[in-house]
Amino acid sequence: GQNIDQPTEMTATEGAIVQINCTYQTSGFNGLFWYQQHAGEAPTFLSYNVLDGLEEKGRFSSFLSRSKGYSYLLLKELQMKDSASYLCAVTDSNYQLIWGAGTKLIIKP
Amino acid sequence: GAVVSQHPSWVICKSGTSVKIECRSLDFQATTMFWYRQFPKQSLMLMATSNEGSKATYEQGVEKDKFLINHASLTLSTLTVTSAHPEDSSFYICSASGTAEHQPQHFGDGTRLSIL
């Protein structure tokens, strides 16, 4: 079956760095996405990885290792507004998007 | 770029009413549009995938006669919840992706549906 695993919840301190991991087992791979979803709102696109390595976008970076079926989202200089759920999603060989359950990130002052 | 507009944002109506939700891609052509439902504190659940000009593909357990999807153009898809009941109350979100490969899905703001 197809499966995406990410921690249910994480807590971090304002100004710190946090890494949210995602592991996947899918039938084929055509890319991995990270989305941010604030409570009561729709998801917003953060990043896309299709090749191994690190993609950096301001305070947010995303890493992919296809051989390990592993990705992480790194958030630096955390701000209170970063409190949200972070969703990992993988496109399989049929270009179907498989969603993880999301990681709820709680930022404390 | 990649703006998706969804409306209405909120709907409150009586049981038995049919409700139509619109999803528009404003600045790109959306080959594929997706409809999701999300209950409080739960994950996104894909309901159906629609391609312009063809019938939608529904996920297992989603009643196609209850959730009517029309994707008549490359910029518009509609979801009609027919004869809605309180258990249909949920947050409905559409997304759209463009024609090129490896395009992310861009989401509308969602529609909060409350059936009394």
Coordinates of C-alpha atoms in Angstrom, one line a residue:
Chain A
G1 CA 0.0 0.0 0.0
Q2 CA 0.9 3.6 -0.1
N3 CA 1.9 5.3 3.1
I4 CA 3.3 8.6 4.3
D5 CA 4.5 9.0 7.8
Q6 CA 5.1 12.2 9.7
P7 CA 4.9 13.1 13.4
T8 CA 1.5 14.1 14.6
E9 CA 2.6 17.0 16.7
M10 CA 5.8 19.0 17.5
T11 CA 6.5 21.9 19.8
A12 CA 9.3 24.5 19.3
T13 CA 10.3 27.8 20.7
E14 CA 10.0 31.2 18.9
G15 CA 13.3 32.0 17.3
A16 CA 14.5 28.4 17.2
I17 CA 14.9 25.9 14.4
V18 CA 12.6 22.9 13.8
Q19 CA 12.8 19.9 11.4
I20 CA 9.7 18.1 10.4
N21 CA 10.4 14.6 9.0
C22 CA 8.4 12.7 6.4
T23 CA 9.0 9.2 5.2
Y24 CA 7.1 7.6 2.4
Q25 CA 6.4 4.3 0.7
T26 CA 4.6 4.7 -2.6
S27 CA 4.2 3.0 -5.9
G28 CA 6.7 5.1 -7.8
F29 CA 7.7 8.7 -7.2
N30 CA 7.2 11.8 -9.1
G31 CA 7.9 14.5 -6.6
L32 CA 7.2 15.5 -3.0
F33 CA 5.4 18.6 -1.8
W34 CA 5.2 20.4 1.5
Y35 CA 2.1 22.5 2.3
Q36 CA 1.3 24.7 5.3
Q37 CA -2.3 24.7 6.7
H38 CA -3.4 27.2 9.4
A39 CA -6.3 26.1 11.5
G40 CA -9.6 26.7 9.6
E41 CA -7.9 27.6 6.4
A42 CA -7.0 25.8 3.2
P43 CA -3.4 24.6 2.6
T44 CA -0.8 26.8 0.9
F45 CA 2.0 25.5 -1.2
L46 CA 5.5 25.7 0.4
S47 CA 8.0 23.6 -1.6
Y48 CA 8.5 20.9 -4.1
N49 CA 11.4 18.4 -4.4
V50 CA 11.9 15.9 -7.2
L51 CA 15.6 15.5 -7.1
D52 CA 17.8 14.6 -4.1
G53 CA 19.1 17.5 -2.1
L54 CA 18.1 20.7 -0.4
E55 CA 15.8 23.4 -1.7
E56 CA 16.0 26.7 0.2
K57 CA 13.3 29.3 0.2
G58 CA 13.9 32.0 2.8
R59 CA 13.3 30.7 6.3
F60 CA 12.0 27.4 5.0
S61 CA 14.1 24.6 3.4
S62 CA 13.1 21.2 2.2
F63 CA 15.3 18.1 1.7
L64 CA 14.8 14.9 -0.2
S65 CA 16.5 11.6 -0.3
R66 CA 14.8 9.3 -2.8
S67 CA 16.8 6.3 -2.0
K68 CA 15.7 6.5 1.7
G69 CA 12.1 7.6 0.9
Y70 CA 12.7 10.5 3.2
S71 CA 12.2 14.2 3.3
Y72 CA 12.3 17.0 5.9
L73 CA 11.0 20.5 6.1
L74 CA 13.4 22.8 8.1
L75 CA 12.0 26.0 9.5
K76 CA 14.4 28.6 10.8
E77 CA 14.0 31.7 13.0
L78 CA 10.5 30.4 14.1
Q79 CA 7.8 33.0 14.4
M80 CA 4.5 32.6 16.2
K81 CA 2.7 32.8 12.9
D82 CA 4.5 29.5 11.9
S83 CA 2.1 27.6 14.2
A84 CA 0.2 25.5 11.7
S85 CA -0.1 22.0 10.4
Y86 CA 2.6 21.0 7.8
L87 CA 1.5 18.5 5.2
C88 CA 3.8 16.2 3.3
A89 CA 2.4 14.8 0.0
V90 CA 4.0 12.6 -2.6
T91 CA 3.1 12.1 -6.3
D92 CA 3.2 8.5 -7.3
S93 CA 3.9 6.8 -10.6
N94 CA 0.3 7.6 -11.8
Y95 CA 0.7 11.2 -10.7
Q96 CA -1.8 10.6 -7.9
L97 CA -1.0 12.8 -4.9
I98 CA -0.8 10.9 -1.7
W99 CA -1.2 13.0 1.5
G100 CA 0.3 12.6 4.9
A101 CA -1.9 13.2 7.9
G102 CA 0.1 16.4 8.7
T103 CA 2.3 17.6 11.6
K104 CA 0.8 20.1 13.9
L105 CA 3.6 22.5 14.9
I106 CA 3.1 24.5 18.1
I107 CA 5.3 27.5 18.7
K108 CA 5.8 28.7 22.2
P109 CA 7.1 32.2 23.1
Chain B
G1 CA 0.5 33.8 -9.8
A2 CA -1.5 30.5 -9.4
V3 CA -4.5 31.9 -7.8
V4 CA -7.6 29.7 -7.1
S5 CA -10.8 31.4 -6.1
Q6 CA -13.5 29.4 -4.4
H7 CA -16.9 30.6 -3.3
P8 CA -19.0 30.9 -1.3
S9 CA -16.8 30.9 1.8
W10 CA -19.6 30.1 4.1
V11 CA -23.0 28.4 3.6
I12 CA -25.6 27.8 6.2
C13 CA -28.8 26.2 5.0
K14 CA -31.6 23.8 5.9
S15 CA -31.5 20.1 5.5
G16 CA -32.6 19.0 2.0
T17 CA -31.2 22.0 0.2
S18 CA -28.7 21.6 -2.7
V19 CA -25.6 23.7 -2.5
K20 CA -23.3 24.6 -5.3
I21 CA -19.6 25.5 -4.7
E22 CA -17.5 27.1 -7.5
C23 CA -13.8 26.8 -8.0
R24 CA -12.0 29.0 -10.5
S25 CA -8.4 29.2 -11.5
L26 CA -7.8 32.9 -12.1
D27 CA -4.5 33.2 -13.8
F28 CA -3.7 29.7 -15.2
Q29 CA -5.5 26.9 -17.1
A30 CA -6.3 24.1 -14.7
T31 CA -6.2 20.8 -16.5
T32 CA -7.2 19.0 -13.3
M33 CA -9.2 20.1 -10.4
F34 CA -9.6 18.3 -7.1
W35 CA -12.2 18.4 -4.4
Y36 CA -11.4 17.7 -0.8
R37 CA -13.4 17.5 2.4
Q38 CA -11.9 18.1 5.8
F39 CA -13.6 17.4 9.1
P40 CA -12.4 19.3 12.2
K41 CA -8.9 18.2 13.4
Q42 CA -8.8 15.6 10.6
S43 CA -6.7 15.2 7.5
L44 CA -7.7 16.3 4.0
M45 CA -9.8 13.7 2.3
L46 CA -9.8 13.6 -1.5
M47 CA -13.4 13.3 -2.8
A48 CA -12.9 13.4 -6.5
T49 CA -10.6 14.4 -9.3
S50 CA -12.0 16.1 -12.4
N51 CA -10.4 16.8 -15.8
E52 CA -11.8 19.4 -18.1
G53 CA -14.4 18.0 -20.4
S54 CA -14.6 14.5 -18.9
K55 CA -16.4 12.8 -16.0
A56 CA -15.0 13.1 -12.5
T57 CA -13.2 10.2 -10.9
Y58 CA -14.6 9.7 -7.4
E59 CA -12.8 8.2 -4.5
Q60 CA -14.1 5.0 -2.9
G61 CA -17.0 5.7 -0.6
V62 CA -17.9 9.1 -2.1
E63 CA -21.4 9.1 -3.6
K64 CA -21.2 10.5 -7.1
D65 CA -25.0 11.1 -7.3
K66 CA -24.8 13.1 -4.1
F67 CA -21.7 15.1 -4.9
L68 CA -22.1 16.3 -8.5
I69 CA -18.9 17.6 -10.1
N70 CA -18.8 19.6 -13.3
H71 CA -15.5 20.7 -14.9
A72 CA -16.9 22.5 -18.0
S73 CA -13.8 24.7 -18.8
L74 CA -10.1 24.9 -18.0
T75 CA -10.8 27.6 -15.4
L76 CA -14.0 26.4 -13.7
S77 CA -15.2 23.4 -11.7
T78 CA -18.3 23.2 -9.6
L79 CA -19.3 20.8 -6.8
T80 CA -23.0 20.5 -6.0
V81 CA -24.0 18.8 -2.7
T82 CA -27.5 17.6 -3.5
S83 CA -30.1 17.2 -0.8
A84 CA -27.6 18.1 1.9
H85 CA -28.0 16.7 5.4
P86 CA -26.3 17.6 8.7
E87 CA -23.7 14.9 8.3
D88 CA -22.5 16.7 5.1
S89 CA -21.5 19.7 7.2
S90 CA -17.8 20.1 6.6
F91 CA -15.0 22.2 5.1
Y92 CA -14.9 21.7 1.4
I93 CA -11.7 22.7 -0.4
C94 CA -10.9 22.7 -4.1
S95 CA -7.5 22.7 -5.7
A96 CA -6.2 23.1 -9.2
S97 CA -3.0 22.2 -11.1
G98 CA -1.8 23.4 -14.4
T99 CA -0.9 21.6 -17.6
A100 CA 2.9 21.2 -17.1
E101 CA 4.4 18.2 -15.3
H102 CA 5.2 18.5 -11.6
Q103 CA 2.8 21.3 -11.0
P104 CA 1.7 21.7 -7.4
Q105 CA -1.9 21.9 -6.5
H106 CA -3.0 25.4 -5.6
F107 CA -5.9 25.6 -3.2
G108 CA -8.9 27.8 -3.0
D109 CA -9.8 29.3 0.4
G110 CA -12.4 26.6 1.1
T111 CA -16.1 26.6 1.8
R112 CA -17.5 26.0 5.2
L113 CA -20.8 24.2 4.9
S114 CA -23.2 24.0 7.8
I115 CA -26.5 22.1 7.3
L116 CA -29.1 22.7 10.0

